[in-house]
Amino acid sequence: VAVGGPGGGAAARAGDFLWLTGDGGPAAGTVEPGLASRLAGDARAALARGKASYHEYPLADGGRVEAFIDVVVPPRSLLICGAGYDAVPLARLAKEIGWRVRVVDGRKAYTVPERFPGVDELVHCPPPRFAETIAIEPGEAAMVMTHNFLHDREMLHALLASEAAYIGVLGPRKRTDRLLEEIASTDGKGRAILGARSLRRLHGPAGLDIGAEAPEQIALAIVAEIEAVSARRRGGVLKRRKAPLHGERG
C-alpha cells in the first residue's frame, strides 16, 4: 500500500498489507478496517480472475491510497492413481514444471522411491481403502491410470465425490463410460455424485489431442490439458487465438 495526499497517513501507511486466503477470507493484515473492507472486495475479484490489479482509494480527508493486489498461486497439485510404467514419465514431467506430485497404488512393488524419485508423496494403498486413506485436496488434479478396471472404479468413485478440480481417466471413452455406469449402479450415493458438476470435471480420455502414443507423449498431453483447464483455455493452436496471449482467462 502506498499513501498520498494531506491526510492519507491517518488511514494507511506505506507498506501496509492485507492477506486473504484462497477462499477469500482474511488471514492477516495491518490495514485499518474501513480501508480493509474496500481492499478485500477488489482482492476477491482479483482472486476470482487469477490476475493481479492496481487500485486507488480516495479518503474522506482528500488523501488517497494506492494498492497493488497480487495473486499468489500455490504449486499445482497432481494425484496420480496408479504407479505403472506410464505413470513414471507423468510424475517426472509434473515435477519438472514445479507441481506437487503424489502417487498412490495398491502394489507395494510399484510404490518405491526408485521408480518415482523426487515425488512429494508415495503411498501404498489398497484400492478398497482409497476413499478413507487418501485426503483429496480441493482444487487438486487427479489422474486415474491403474490399468485395472475394478481399481479404477474404486478410485474414480472417490474422486467424483471429492472437490478435485480435474479428474482424468486413461483409456478409451467406452471404458470410461462403463466405469461411470458401474459407479451409478452401486448405490444411491453412486448416482448422486454423477451430476453435471462432476462430469464437467471429468476428462476421459484424458489429454489434449496431439497424436500421443508413447508414455512420454501421453504424459505431455495430460499435463498440457491440466494446464489448459486450470487456465480456462481450450488448448487450441495459438496462431488462431485472437485474444492477447497473456490476457484474461478463457
CSV table of C-alpha atoms in Angstrom, one decimal:
chain,number,residue,atom,x,y,z
A,1,VAL,CA,0.0,0.0,0.0
A,2,ALA,CA,1.3,3.5,-0.9
A,3,VAL,CA,-0.2,6.6,0.6
A,4,GLY,CA,-0.6,10.1,-0.8
A,5,GLY,CA,-2.5,13.3,0.0
A,6,PRO,CA,-2.7,15.6,3.0
A,7,GLY,CA,-4.2,13.2,5.5
A,8,GLY,CA,-3.6,9.7,4.0
A,9,GLY,CA,-1.4,8.7,6.8
A,10,ALA,CA,-4.3,8.5,9.2
A,11,ALA,CA,-5.9,5.6,7.3
A,12,ALA,CA,-2.8,3.8,6.0
A,13,ARG,CA,0.9,3.7,5.9
A,14,ALA,CA,3.3,2.8,3.1
A,15,GLY,CA,3.9,-0.9,3.4
A,16,ASP,CA,0.6,-1.8,5.0
A,17,PHE,CA,-0.8,-5.1,3.7
A,18,LEU,CA,-3.9,-7.3,3.7
A,19,TRP,CA,-3.5,-11.0,3.1
A,20,LEU,CA,-6.5,-13.1,2.0
A,21,THR,CA,-6.7,-16.9,2.0
A,22,GLY,CA,-7.7,-19.0,-1.1
A,23,ASP,CA,-11.4,-18.9,-0.1
A,24,GLY,CA,-11.4,-15.1,0.1
A,25,GLY,CA,-11.3,-14.9,3.8
A,26,PRO,CA,-8.9,-12.5,5.7
A,27,ALA,CA,-5.8,-14.2,7.1
A,28,ALA,CA,-3.7,-11.3,8.3
A,29,GLY,CA,-3.1,-7.6,7.7
A,30,THR,CA,-2.1,-4.2,9.0
A,31,VAL,CA,-4.7,-2.1,7.0
A,32,GLU,CA,-7.3,-0.3,9.1
A,33,PRO,CA,-10.9,-1.8,9.0
A,34,GLY,CA,-12.5,0.8,6.8
A,35,LEU,CA,-10.0,0.5,4.1
A,36,ALA,CA,-9.6,-3.2,4.5
A,37,SER,CA,-13.3,-3.8,3.6
A,38,ARG,CA,-12.8,-2.0,0.3
A,39,LEU,CA,-9.5,-3.6,-0.4
A,40,ALA,CA,-10.8,-7.1,0.4
A,41,GLY,CA,-13.6,-6.7,-2.2
A,42,ASP,CA,-11.2,-5.9,-5.0
A,43,ALA,CA,-8.8,-8.6,-3.8
A,44,ARG,CA,-11.6,-11.3,-4.0
A,45,ALA,CA,-12.3,-10.1,-7.6
A,46,ALA,CA,-8.6,-10.4,-8.5
A,47,LEU,CA,-8.5,-13.9,-6.9
A,48,ALA,CA,-11.5,-15.0,-9.0
A,49,ARG,CA,-9.9,-13.7,-12.2
A,50,GLY,CA,-6.5,-15.1,-11.2
A,51,LYS,CA,-4.9,-11.8,-12.2
A,52,ALA,CA,-3.1,-9.0,-10.4
A,53,SER,CA,-4.6,-5.5,-10.4
A,54,TYR,CA,-3.9,-1.9,-9.3
A,55,HIS,CA,-6.4,0.3,-7.4
A,56,GLU,CA,-6.7,3.8,-5.9
A,57,TYR,CA,-9.0,4.5,-3.0
A,58,PRO,CA,-10.0,8.1,-2.1
A,59,LEU,CA,-10.1,9.0,1.6
A,60,ALA,CA,-12.5,11.3,3.3
A,61,ASP,CA,-9.8,13.9,4.1
A,62,GLY,CA,-8.8,14.3,0.5
A,63,GLY,CA,-5.9,11.8,0.6
A,64,ARG,CA,-5.7,8.7,-1.4
A,65,VAL,CA,-4.3,5.2,-1.1
A,66,GLU,CA,-2.7,3.3,-3.9
A,67,ALA,CA,-2.7,-0.5,-3.6
A,68,PHE,CA,-1.3,-3.3,-5.8
A,69,ILE,CA,-3.2,-6.6,-5.5
A,70,ASP,CA,-1.3,-9.7,-6.4
A,71,VAL,CA,-2.5,-13.2,-6.7
A,72,VAL,CA,0.0,-15.8,-5.3
A,73,VAL,CA,-0.9,-19.2,-6.6
A,74,PRO,CA,0.5,-22.3,-4.8
A,75,PRO,CA,2.1,-25.0,-6.9
A,76,ARG,CA,-0.4,-27.1,-8.7
A,77,SER,CA,-1.1,-30.5,-7.0
A,78,LEU,CA,-1.4,-33.7,-9.0
A,79,LEU,CA,-2.6,-37.0,-7.6
A,80,ILE,CA,-1.6,-39.9,-9.8
A,81,CYS,CA,-3.8,-43.0,-9.1
A,82,GLY,CA,-1.7,-45.8,-10.4
A,83,ALA,CA,2.1,-46.4,-10.4
A,84,GLY,CA,2.5,-48.3,-13.7
A,85,TYR,CA,5.1,-47.7,-16.4
A,86,ASP,CA,3.2,-44.8,-17.9
A,87,ALA,CA,2.8,-43.0,-14.5
A,88,VAL,CA,6.6,-42.6,-14.3
A,89,PRO,CA,7.0,-40.0,-17.1
A,90,LEU,CA,3.8,-38.2,-15.9
A,91,ALA,CA,5.2,-37.8,-12.4
A,92,ARG,CA,8.6,-36.8,-13.7
A,93,LEU,CA,7.2,-34.1,-16.1
A,94,ALA,CA,4.9,-32.7,-13.5
A,95,LYS,CA,7.7,-32.3,-11.0
A,96,GLU,CA,10.0,-30.7,-13.7
A,97,ILE,CA,7.5,-27.9,-14.2
A,98,GLY,CA,7.1,-27.3,-10.4
A,99,TRP,CA,4.0,-29.2,-9.5
A,100,ARG,CA,3.4,-31.0,-6.2
A,101,VAL,CA,3.0,-34.7,-7.1
A,102,ARG,CA,1.5,-37.6,-5.1
A,103,VAL,CA,1.4,-41.2,-6.4
A,104,VAL,CA,-0.8,-43.9,-4.9
A,105,ASP,CA,-1.1,-47.6,-5.9
A,106,GLY,CA,-2.1,-50.8,-4.3
A,107,ARG,CA,1.0,-52.7,-5.3
A,108,LYS,CA,3.9,-52.4,-2.9
A,109,ALA,CA,6.5,-53.3,-5.6
A,110,TYR,CA,5.4,-50.3,-7.6
A,111,THR,CA,5.3,-47.7,-4.9
A,112,VAL,CA,9.1,-47.5,-4.3
A,113,PRO,CA,11.2,-44.3,-4.4
A,114,GLU,CA,13.5,-45.8,-7.0
A,115,ARG,CA,10.6,-45.6,-9.6
A,116,PHE,CA,9.4,-42.1,-8.6
A,117,PRO,CA,12.4,-40.1,-7.5
A,118,GLY,CA,11.6,-36.6,-6.2
A,119,VAL,CA,7.8,-37.0,-5.9
A,120,ASP,CA,6.3,-35.4,-2.8
A,121,GLU,CA,4.4,-38.4,-1.6
A,122,LEU,CA,4.4,-42.1,-2.5
A,123,VAL,CA,1.6,-44.1,-0.9
A,124,HIS,CA,0.8,-47.8,-0.9
A,125,CYS,CA,-2.9,-48.1,-0.5
A,126,PRO,CA,-5.2,-51.0,-1.5
A,127,PRO,CA,-8.0,-49.5,-3.8
A,128,PRO,CA,-10.9,-50.5,-1.4
A,129,ARG,CA,-9.3,-48.3,1.2
A,130,PHE,CA,-8.6,-45.4,-1.1
A,131,ALA,CA,-11.5,-43.2,-0.1
A,132,GLU,CA,-10.8,-43.5,3.6
A,133,THR,CA,-7.0,-43.2,3.3
A,134,ILE,CA,-6.3,-40.6,0.7
A,135,ALA,CA,-7.2,-37.0,1.5
A,136,ILE,CA,-8.1,-35.5,-1.9
A,137,GLU,CA,-7.4,-31.7,-1.7
A,138,PRO,CA,-9.8,-29.1,-3.0
A,139,GLY,CA,-8.7,-27.9,-6.4
A,140,GLU,CA,-6.3,-30.8,-6.9
A,141,ALA,CA,-5.9,-32.5,-10.3
A,142,ALA,CA,-6.1,-36.3,-10.3
A,143,MET,CA,-5.3,-39.0,-12.9
A,144,VAL,CA,-6.8,-42.5,-12.8
A,145,MET,CA,-4.4,-44.9,-14.5
A,146,THR,CA,-4.1,-48.2,-12.7
A,147,HIS,CA,-4.9,-50.3,-15.8
A,148,ASN,CA,-7.2,-52.4,-13.5
A,149,PHE,CA,-10.9,-51.8,-14.1
A,150,LEU,CA,-12.0,-52.5,-10.6
A,151,HIS,CA,-9.3,-50.4,-9.0
A,152,ASP,CA,-10.0,-47.5,-11.4
A,153,ARG,CA,-13.7,-47.8,-10.4
A,154,GLU,CA,-12.9,-47.5,-6.7
A,155,MET,CA,-10.6,-44.5,-7.1
A,156,LEU,CA,-12.8,-42.7,-9.6
A,157,HIS,CA,-15.9,-43.1,-7.3
A,158,ALA,CA,-13.9,-41.4,-4.5
A,159,LEU,CA,-12.6,-38.7,-6.8
A,160,LEU,CA,-16.0,-37.8,-8.2
A,161,ALA,CA,-17.3,-37.3,-4.6
A,162,SER,CA,-14.3,-35.0,-3.8
A,163,GLU,CA,-13.5,-31.4,-4.6
A,164,ALA,CA,-10.9,-32.3,-7.1
A,165,ALA,CA,-10.9,-29.7,-10.0
A,166,TYR,CA,-9.7,-32.0,-12.7
A,167,ILE,CA,-10.3,-35.8,-12.9
A,168,GLY,CA,-8.6,-37.6,-15.8
A,169,VAL,CA,-9.1,-41.2,-16.8
A,170,LEU,CA,-6.7,-43.0,-19.0
A,171,GLY,CA,-8.1,-45.2,-21.8
A,172,PRO,CA,-10.9,-45.3,-24.4
A,173,ARG,CA,-14.1,-43.3,-23.9
A,174,LYS,CA,-16.1,-46.6,-23.9
A,175,ARG,CA,-14.1,-47.8,-20.9
A,176,THR,CA,-14.8,-44.5,-19.0
A,177,ASP,CA,-18.5,-44.7,-19.8
A,178,ARG,CA,-18.6,-48.3,-18.4
A,179,LEU,CA,-16.8,-47.1,-15.3
A,180,LEU,CA,-19.5,-44.4,-14.8
A,181,GLU,CA,-22.3,-46.9,-15.4
A,182,GLU,CA,-21.0,-49.2,-12.7
A,183,ILE,CA,-20.5,-46.4,-10.3
A,184,ALA,CA,-24.0,-45.2,-10.9
A,185,SER,CA,-25.4,-48.7,-10.3
A,186,THR,CA,-23.6,-49.3,-7.0
A,187,ASP,CA,-26.0,-47.4,-4.7
A,188,GLY,CA,-27.8,-44.2,-4.3
A,189,LYS,CA,-24.5,-42.4,-3.5
A,190,GLY,CA,-23.1,-43.5,-6.8
A,191,ARG,CA,-25.9,-42.0,-8.7
A,192,ALA,CA,-25.9,-38.8,-6.7
A,193,ILE,CA,-22.3,-37.9,-7.5
A,194,LEU,CA,-22.7,-38.2,-11.2
A,195,GLY,CA,-24.3,-34.7,-11.6
A,196,ALA,CA,-23.4,-32.1,-14.1
A,197,ARG,CA,-20.7,-30.6,-12.0
A,198,SER,CA,-18.9,-33.9,-11.5
A,199,LEU,CA,-19.0,-34.7,-15.2
A,200,ARG,CA,-17.6,-31.2,-16.1
A,201,ARG,CA,-14.5,-32.1,-14.1
A,202,LEU,CA,-14.2,-35.5,-15.8
A,203,HIS,CA,-11.8,-35.8,-18.7
A,204,GLY,CA,-11.8,-39.2,-20.3
A,205,PRO,CA,-9.9,-39.9,-22.4
A,206,ALA,CA,-7.5,-37.6,-20.7
A,207,GLY,CA,-5.1,-35.3,-22.5
A,208,LEU,CA,-5.0,-32.9,-25.5
A,209,ASP,CA,-5.3,-34.4,-29.0
A,210,ILE,CA,-1.7,-34.2,-30.1
A,211,GLY,CA,-1.4,-37.7,-31.5
A,212,ALA,CA,0.3,-39.1,-28.4
A,213,GLU,CA,1.3,-42.8,-28.5
A,214,ALA,CA,4.4,-43.3,-26.3
A,215,PRO,CA,4.1,-42.9,-22.5
A,216,GLU,CA,6.2,-39.7,-22.5
A,217,GLN,CA,3.9,-38.2,-25.2
A,218,ILE,CA,0.8,-39.2,-23.3
A,219,ALA,CA,2.3,-37.5,-20.2
A,220,LEU,CA,2.8,-34.3,-22.2
A,221,ALA,CA,-0.8,-34.4,-23.5
A,222,ILE,CA,-2.2,-34.9,-20.0
A,223,VAL,CA,0.0,-32.1,-18.3
A,224,ALA,CA,-0.9,-29.7,-21.2
A,225,GLU,CA,-4.7,-30.4,-20.7
A,226,ILE,CA,-4.5,-29.9,-17.0
A,227,GLU,CA,-2.8,-26.5,-17.5
A,228,ALA,CA,-5.3,-25.5,-20.2
A,229,VAL,CA,-8.3,-26.5,-17.9
A,230,SER,CA,-6.8,-24.6,-15.0
A,231,ALA,CA,-6.3,-21.5,-17.1
A,232,ARG,CA,-9.8,-21.9,-18.6
A,233,ARG,CA,-8.3,-22.2,-22.0
A,234,ARG,CA,-9.4,-24.5,-24.9
A,235,GLY,CA,-5.9,-25.8,-25.5
A,236,GLY,CA,-6.1,-24.9,-29.2
A,237,VAL,CA,-3.4,-23.6,-31.6
A,238,LEU,CA,-2.0,-20.2,-30.6
A,239,LYS,CA,-1.9,-18.8,-34.1
A,240,ARG,CA,-5.7,-19.0,-34.2
A,241,ARG,CA,-6.1,-17.2,-30.9
A,242,LYS,CA,-7.5,-13.6,-31.5
A,243,ALA,CA,-7.3,-12.5,-27.8
A,244,PRO,CA,-4.0,-11.5,-26.2
A,245,LEU,CA,-1.8,-14.4,-25.3
A,246,HIS,CA,-1.4,-13.2,-21.7
A,247,GLY,CA,-4.8,-11.5,-21.3
A,248,GLU,CA,-7.9,-12.6,-19.4
A,249,ARG,CA,-8.6,-16.3,-18.9
A,250,GLY,CA,-10.8,-18.0,-21.4
